[in-house]
Short mmCIF file of C-alpha atoms in Angstrom, two decimals:
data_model
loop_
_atom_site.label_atom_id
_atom_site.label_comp_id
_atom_site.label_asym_id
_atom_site.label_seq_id
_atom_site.Cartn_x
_atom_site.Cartn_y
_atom_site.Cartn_z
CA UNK A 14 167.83 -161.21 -12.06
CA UNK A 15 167.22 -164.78 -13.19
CA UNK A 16 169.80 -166.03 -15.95
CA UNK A 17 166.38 -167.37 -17.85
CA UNK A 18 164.89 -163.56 -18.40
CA UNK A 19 168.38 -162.88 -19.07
CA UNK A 20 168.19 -165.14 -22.32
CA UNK A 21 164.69 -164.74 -23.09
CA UNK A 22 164.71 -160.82 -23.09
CA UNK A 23 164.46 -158.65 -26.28
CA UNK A 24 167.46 -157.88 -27.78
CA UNK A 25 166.74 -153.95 -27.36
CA UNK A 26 166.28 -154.12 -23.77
CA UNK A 27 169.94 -153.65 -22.20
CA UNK A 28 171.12 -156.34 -20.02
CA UNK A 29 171.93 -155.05 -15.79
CA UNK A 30 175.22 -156.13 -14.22
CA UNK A 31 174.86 -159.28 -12.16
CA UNK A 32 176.28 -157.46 -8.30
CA UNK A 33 172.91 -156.43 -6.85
CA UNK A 34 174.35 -153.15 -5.57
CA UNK A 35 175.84 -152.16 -9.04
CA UNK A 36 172.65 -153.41 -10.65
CA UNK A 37 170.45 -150.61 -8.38
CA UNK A 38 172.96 -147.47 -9.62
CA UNK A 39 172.79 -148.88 -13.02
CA UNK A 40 168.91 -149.26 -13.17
CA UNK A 41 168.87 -145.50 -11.92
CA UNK A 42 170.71 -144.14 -14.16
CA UNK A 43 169.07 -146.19 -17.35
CA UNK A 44 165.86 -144.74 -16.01
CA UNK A 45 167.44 -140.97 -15.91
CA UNK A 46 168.86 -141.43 -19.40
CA UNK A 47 165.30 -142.99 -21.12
CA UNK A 48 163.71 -139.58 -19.04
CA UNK A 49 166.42 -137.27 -20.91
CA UNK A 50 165.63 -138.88 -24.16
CA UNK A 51 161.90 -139.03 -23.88
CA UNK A 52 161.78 -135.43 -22.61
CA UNK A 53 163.68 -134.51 -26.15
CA UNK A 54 161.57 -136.03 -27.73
CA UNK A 55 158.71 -135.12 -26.66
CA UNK A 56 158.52 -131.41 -25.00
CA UNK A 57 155.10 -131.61 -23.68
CA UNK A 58 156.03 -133.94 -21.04
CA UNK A 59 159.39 -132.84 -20.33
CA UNK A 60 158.09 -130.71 -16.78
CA UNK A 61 156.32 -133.62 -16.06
CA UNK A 62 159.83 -136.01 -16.74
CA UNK A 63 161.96 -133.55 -14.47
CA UNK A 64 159.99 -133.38 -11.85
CA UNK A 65 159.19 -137.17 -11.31
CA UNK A 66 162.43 -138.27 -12.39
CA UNK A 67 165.01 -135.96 -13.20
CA UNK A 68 165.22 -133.44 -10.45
CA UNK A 69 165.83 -136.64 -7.78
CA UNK A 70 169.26 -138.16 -6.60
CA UNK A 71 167.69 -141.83 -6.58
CA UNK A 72 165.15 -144.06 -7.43
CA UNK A 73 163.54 -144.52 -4.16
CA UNK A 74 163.27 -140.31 -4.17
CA UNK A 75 161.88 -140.89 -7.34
CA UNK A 76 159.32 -143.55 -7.00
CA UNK A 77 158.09 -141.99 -3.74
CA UNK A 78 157.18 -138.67 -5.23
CA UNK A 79 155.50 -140.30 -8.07
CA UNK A 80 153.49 -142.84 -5.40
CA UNK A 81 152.88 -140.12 -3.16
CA UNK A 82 151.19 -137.44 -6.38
CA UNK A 83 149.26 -140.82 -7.14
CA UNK A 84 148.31 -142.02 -4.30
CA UNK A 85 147.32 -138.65 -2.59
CA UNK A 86 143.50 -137.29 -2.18
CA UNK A 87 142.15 -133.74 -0.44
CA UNK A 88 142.40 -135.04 2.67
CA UNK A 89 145.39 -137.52 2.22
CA UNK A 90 148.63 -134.94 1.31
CA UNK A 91 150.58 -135.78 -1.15
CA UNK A 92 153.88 -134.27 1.16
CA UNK A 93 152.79 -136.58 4.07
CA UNK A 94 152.75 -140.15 1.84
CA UNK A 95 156.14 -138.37 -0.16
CA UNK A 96 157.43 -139.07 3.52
CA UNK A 97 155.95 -141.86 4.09
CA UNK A 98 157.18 -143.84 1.49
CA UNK A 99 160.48 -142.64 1.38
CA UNK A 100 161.17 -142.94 4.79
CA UNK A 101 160.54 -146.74 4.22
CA UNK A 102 162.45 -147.10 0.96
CA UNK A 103 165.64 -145.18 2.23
CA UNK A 104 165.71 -147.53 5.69
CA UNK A 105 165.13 -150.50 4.24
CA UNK A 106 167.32 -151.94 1.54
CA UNK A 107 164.73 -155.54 1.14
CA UNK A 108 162.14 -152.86 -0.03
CA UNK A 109 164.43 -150.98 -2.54
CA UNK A 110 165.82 -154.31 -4.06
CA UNK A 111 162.59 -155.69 -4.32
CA UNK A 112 161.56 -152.00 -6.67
CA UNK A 113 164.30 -152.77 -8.55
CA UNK A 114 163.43 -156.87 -9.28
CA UNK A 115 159.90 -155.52 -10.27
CA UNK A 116 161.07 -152.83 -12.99
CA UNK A 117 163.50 -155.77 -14.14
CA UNK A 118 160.61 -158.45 -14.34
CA UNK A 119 158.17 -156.15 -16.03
CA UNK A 120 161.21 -155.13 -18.77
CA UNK A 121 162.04 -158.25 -19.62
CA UNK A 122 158.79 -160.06 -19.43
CA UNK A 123 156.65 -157.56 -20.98
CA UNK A 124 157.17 -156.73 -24.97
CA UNK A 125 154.77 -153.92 -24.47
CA UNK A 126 157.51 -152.61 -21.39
CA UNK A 127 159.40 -149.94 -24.01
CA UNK A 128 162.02 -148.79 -21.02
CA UNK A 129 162.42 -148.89 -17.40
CA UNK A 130 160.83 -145.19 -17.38
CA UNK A 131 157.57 -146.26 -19.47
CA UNK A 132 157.22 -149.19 -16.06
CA UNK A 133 158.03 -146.66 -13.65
CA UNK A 134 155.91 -144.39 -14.58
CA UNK A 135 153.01 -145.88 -16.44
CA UNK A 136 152.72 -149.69 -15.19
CA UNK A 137 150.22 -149.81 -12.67
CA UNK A 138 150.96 -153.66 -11.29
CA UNK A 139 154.65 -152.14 -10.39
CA UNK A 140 153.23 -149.08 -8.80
CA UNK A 141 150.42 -150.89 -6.82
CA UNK A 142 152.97 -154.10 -5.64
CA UNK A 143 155.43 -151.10 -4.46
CA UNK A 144 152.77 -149.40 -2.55
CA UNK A 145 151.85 -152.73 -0.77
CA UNK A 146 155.40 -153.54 0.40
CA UNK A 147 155.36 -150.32 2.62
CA UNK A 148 151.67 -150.64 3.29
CA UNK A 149 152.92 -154.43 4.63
CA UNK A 150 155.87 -152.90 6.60
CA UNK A 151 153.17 -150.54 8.17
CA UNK A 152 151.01 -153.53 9.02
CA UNK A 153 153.99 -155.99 10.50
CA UNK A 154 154.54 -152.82 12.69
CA UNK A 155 151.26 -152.60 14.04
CA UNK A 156 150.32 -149.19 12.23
CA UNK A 157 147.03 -150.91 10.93
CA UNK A 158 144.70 -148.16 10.13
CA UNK A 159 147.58 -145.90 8.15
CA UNK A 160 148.08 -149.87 6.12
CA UNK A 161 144.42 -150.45 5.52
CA UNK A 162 143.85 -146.36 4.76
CA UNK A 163 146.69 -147.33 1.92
CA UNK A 164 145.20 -150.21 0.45
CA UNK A 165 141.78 -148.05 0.13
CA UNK A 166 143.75 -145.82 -1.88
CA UNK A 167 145.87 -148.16 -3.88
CA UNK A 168 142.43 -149.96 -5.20
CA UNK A 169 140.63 -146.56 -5.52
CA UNK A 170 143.14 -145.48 -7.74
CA UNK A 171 145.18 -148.73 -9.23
CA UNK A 172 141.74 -150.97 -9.40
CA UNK A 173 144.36 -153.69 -7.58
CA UNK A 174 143.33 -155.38 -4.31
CA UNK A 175 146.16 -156.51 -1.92
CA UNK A 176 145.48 -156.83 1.79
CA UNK A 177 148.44 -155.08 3.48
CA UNK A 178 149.21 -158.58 5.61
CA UNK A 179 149.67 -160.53 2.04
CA UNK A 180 153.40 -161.23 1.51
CA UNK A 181 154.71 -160.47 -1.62
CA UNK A 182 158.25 -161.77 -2.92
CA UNK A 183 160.33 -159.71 -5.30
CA UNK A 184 160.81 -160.16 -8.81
CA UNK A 185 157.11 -159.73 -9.56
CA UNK A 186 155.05 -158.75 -12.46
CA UNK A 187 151.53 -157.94 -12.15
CA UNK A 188 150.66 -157.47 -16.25
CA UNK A 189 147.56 -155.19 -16.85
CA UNK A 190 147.04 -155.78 -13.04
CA UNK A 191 143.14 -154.27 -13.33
CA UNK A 192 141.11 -156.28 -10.97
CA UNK A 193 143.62 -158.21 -9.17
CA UNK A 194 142.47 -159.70 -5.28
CA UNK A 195 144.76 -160.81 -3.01
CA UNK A 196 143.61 -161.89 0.22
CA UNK A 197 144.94 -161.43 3.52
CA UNK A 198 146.57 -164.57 4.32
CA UNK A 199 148.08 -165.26 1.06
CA UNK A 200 152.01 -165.73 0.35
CA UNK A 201 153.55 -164.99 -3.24
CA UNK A 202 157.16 -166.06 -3.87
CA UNK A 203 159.72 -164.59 -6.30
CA UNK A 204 159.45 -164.40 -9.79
CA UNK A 205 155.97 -164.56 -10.33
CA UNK A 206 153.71 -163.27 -12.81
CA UNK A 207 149.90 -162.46 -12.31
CA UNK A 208 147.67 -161.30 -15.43
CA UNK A 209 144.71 -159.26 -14.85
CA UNK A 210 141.62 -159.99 -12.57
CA UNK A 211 142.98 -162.79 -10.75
CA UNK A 212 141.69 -163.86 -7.62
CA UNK A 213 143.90 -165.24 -4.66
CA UNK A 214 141.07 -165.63 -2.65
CA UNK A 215 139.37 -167.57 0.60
CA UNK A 216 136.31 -170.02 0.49
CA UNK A 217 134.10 -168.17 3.34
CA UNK A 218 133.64 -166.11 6.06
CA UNK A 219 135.98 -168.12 8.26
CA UNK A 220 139.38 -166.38 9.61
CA UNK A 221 142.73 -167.91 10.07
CA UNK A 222 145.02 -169.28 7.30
CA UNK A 223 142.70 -169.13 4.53
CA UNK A 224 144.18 -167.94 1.22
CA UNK A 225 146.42 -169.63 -1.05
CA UNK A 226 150.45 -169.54 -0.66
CA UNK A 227 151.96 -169.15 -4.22
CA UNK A 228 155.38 -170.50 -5.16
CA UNK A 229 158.70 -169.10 -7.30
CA UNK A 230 158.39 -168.03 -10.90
CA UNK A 231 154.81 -169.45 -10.97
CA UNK A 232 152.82 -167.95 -13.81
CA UNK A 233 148.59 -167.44 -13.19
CA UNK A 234 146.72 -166.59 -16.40
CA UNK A 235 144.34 -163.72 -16.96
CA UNK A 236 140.94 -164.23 -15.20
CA UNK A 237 141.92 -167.20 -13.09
CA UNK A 238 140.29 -167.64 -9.90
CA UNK A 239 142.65 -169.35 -6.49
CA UNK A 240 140.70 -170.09 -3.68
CA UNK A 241 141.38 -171.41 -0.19
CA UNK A 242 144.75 -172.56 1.77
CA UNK A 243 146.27 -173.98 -0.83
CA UNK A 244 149.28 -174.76 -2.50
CA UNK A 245 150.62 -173.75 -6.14
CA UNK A 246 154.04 -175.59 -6.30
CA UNK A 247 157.20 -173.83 -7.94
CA UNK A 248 156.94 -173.36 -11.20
CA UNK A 249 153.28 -174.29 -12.20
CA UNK A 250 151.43 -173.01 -14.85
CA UNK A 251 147.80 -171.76 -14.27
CA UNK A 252 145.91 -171.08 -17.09
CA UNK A 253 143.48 -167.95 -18.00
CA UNK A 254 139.93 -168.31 -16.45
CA UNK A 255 140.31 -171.51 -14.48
CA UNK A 256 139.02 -172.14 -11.06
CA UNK A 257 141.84 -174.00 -8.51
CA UNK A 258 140.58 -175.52 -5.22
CA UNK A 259 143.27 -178.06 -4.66
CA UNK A 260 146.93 -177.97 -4.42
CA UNK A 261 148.53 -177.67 -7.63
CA UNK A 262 152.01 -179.54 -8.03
CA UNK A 263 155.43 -178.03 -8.53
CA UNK A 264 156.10 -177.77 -12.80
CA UNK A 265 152.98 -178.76 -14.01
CA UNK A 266 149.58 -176.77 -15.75
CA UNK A 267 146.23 -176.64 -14.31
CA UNK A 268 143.55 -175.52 -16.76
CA UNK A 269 139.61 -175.43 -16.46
CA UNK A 270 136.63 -174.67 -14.46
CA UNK A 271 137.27 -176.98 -12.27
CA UNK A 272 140.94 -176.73 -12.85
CA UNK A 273 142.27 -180.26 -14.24
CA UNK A 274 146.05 -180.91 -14.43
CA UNK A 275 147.44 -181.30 -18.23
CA UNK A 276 148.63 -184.97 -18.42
CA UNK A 277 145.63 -186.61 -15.95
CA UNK A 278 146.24 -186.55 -12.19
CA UNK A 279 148.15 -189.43 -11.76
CA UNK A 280 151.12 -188.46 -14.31
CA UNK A 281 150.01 -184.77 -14.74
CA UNK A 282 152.96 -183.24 -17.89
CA UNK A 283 155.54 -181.71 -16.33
CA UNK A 284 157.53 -178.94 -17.99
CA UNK A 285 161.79 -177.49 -17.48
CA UNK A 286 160.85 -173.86 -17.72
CA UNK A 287 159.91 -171.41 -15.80
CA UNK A 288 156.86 -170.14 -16.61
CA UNK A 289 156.89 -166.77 -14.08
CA UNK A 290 159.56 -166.17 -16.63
CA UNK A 291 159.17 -167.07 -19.84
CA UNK A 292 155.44 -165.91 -20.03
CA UNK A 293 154.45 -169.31 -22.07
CA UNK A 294 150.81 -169.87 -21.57
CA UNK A 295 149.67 -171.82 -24.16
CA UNK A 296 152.15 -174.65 -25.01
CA UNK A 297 150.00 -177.02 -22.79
CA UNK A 298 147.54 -176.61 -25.53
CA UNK A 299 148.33 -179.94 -27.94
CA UNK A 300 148.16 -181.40 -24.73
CA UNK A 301 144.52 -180.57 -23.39
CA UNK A 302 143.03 -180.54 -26.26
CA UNK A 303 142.07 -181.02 -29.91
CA UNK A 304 139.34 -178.24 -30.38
CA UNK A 305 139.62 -176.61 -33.24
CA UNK A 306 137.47 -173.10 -34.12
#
């Protein structure tokens, strides 16, 4: 987990050891504990809280039960995706350390996140973006109709979009995550975070490389709309509702319909933080603008 979430994180929110494989056992067990508690708390969802969570040994045993009851339909078992996914998740330790930079992202970026059960559970960006990985696994592997058959189902159900050949880094937050498109040929690095009904879309009906490759701990406001092969540099800022058609440069904001860089083109403002992590998306403001309501 970046050292920046690390500082910027509520001071509720409990703080994971930094050895990855200590982090994972951990993570499980802070999930099992908030379960315990909740189900306490609140009886009418403690059958529900044993039998997604409590009654399993791990997280991946966990999150493919609760992928598989979601994700299921009449003709679509909810035993045969159960299998599915956990077959992937307990063979492939990239897909079970990417789960477990996702709950971490959405903890620490989101003040709404109340525990690592509430994301688990309840977040649908972190249920969709798991679904993908092993819907991506299934397409690298040439089991293309069982991938495309999954991402049916993830945006019947989630209302999220991803092609099953877009590449996904870990360490990703889709927030609110309704209406979110991601195109086939599009790349998103680590640490990112993606706000509702975004767009990482192509310009036509052409094939080939044609969607737009998204660097580390970039942050793309609600609404915004990516189109084409292009590049979104480490770190940049795009804000809510603006239209990119042109490379966007590492550390810097891009805001408008067109998008415009903050700062001009020639000397666009560049900014030190990380804005996949920190969540800022309006300190550019003083910058762009003096409109006052």
């Amino acid at each position: 987990m970046p050292a920046e979430e690390h500082r910027n994180a509520s001071p509720a929110a409990p703080l994971p050891p930094t050895d990855t494989a200590e982090e994972a056992i951990w993570l499980w067990t802070q999930i099992k504990a908030e379960a315990r508690r909740d189900a306490e708390a609140e009886p009418a969802l403690a059958s529900y809280l044993y039998s997604t969570i409590l009654s399993h040994s791990s997280l991946e045993r966990s999150l493919s039960f609760h992928l598989g009851n979601k994700l299921c339909s009449s003709t679509l078992l909810s035993t045969l995706l159960y299998d599915l996914f956990l077959n992937n998740f307990s063979t492939d330790p990239d897909l079970r350390a990417a789960a477990s930079a996702d709950l971490l992202a959405a903890r620490y970026r989101d003040p709404a996140c109340v525990s690592f059960s509430h994301c688990l559970l309840n977040y649908k960006g972190f249920l969709a973006c798991q679904a993908h990985r092993v819907a991506h696994k299934l397409w690298t592997q040439s089991r293309r109709p069982l991938a495309l058959a999954l991402q049916s189902r993830i945006s019947d159900v989630f209302a999220v979009d991803i092609h099953p050949a877009a590449k996904i880094g870990k360490g990703i937050l889709f927030d609110h995550a309704t209406g979110v498109v991601v195109g086939e040929t599009a790349v998103i690095g680590n640490n990112v975070s993606i706000l509702h009904h975004v767009t990482l879309g192509g310009t036509g009906k052409y094939g080939g490389d044609r969607h737009p490759k998204i660097g580390d701990g970039v942050l793309i406001g609600a609404g915004a709309t990516i189109l084409g092969n292009i590049n979104i540099g480490e770190g940049a800022k795009i804000g809510a509702g603006s239209v990119v058609l042109i490379d966007v440069p590492p550390r810097t904001t891009a805001v408008g319909n067109p998008a415009r860089l903050v700062g001009g083109k020639e000397q666009p403002t560049k900014h030190e933080e990380c804005p996949g992590e920190s969540m800022d998306h309006t300190s550019f403001i003083s910058g762009w603008s003096d409109y006052i309501i």
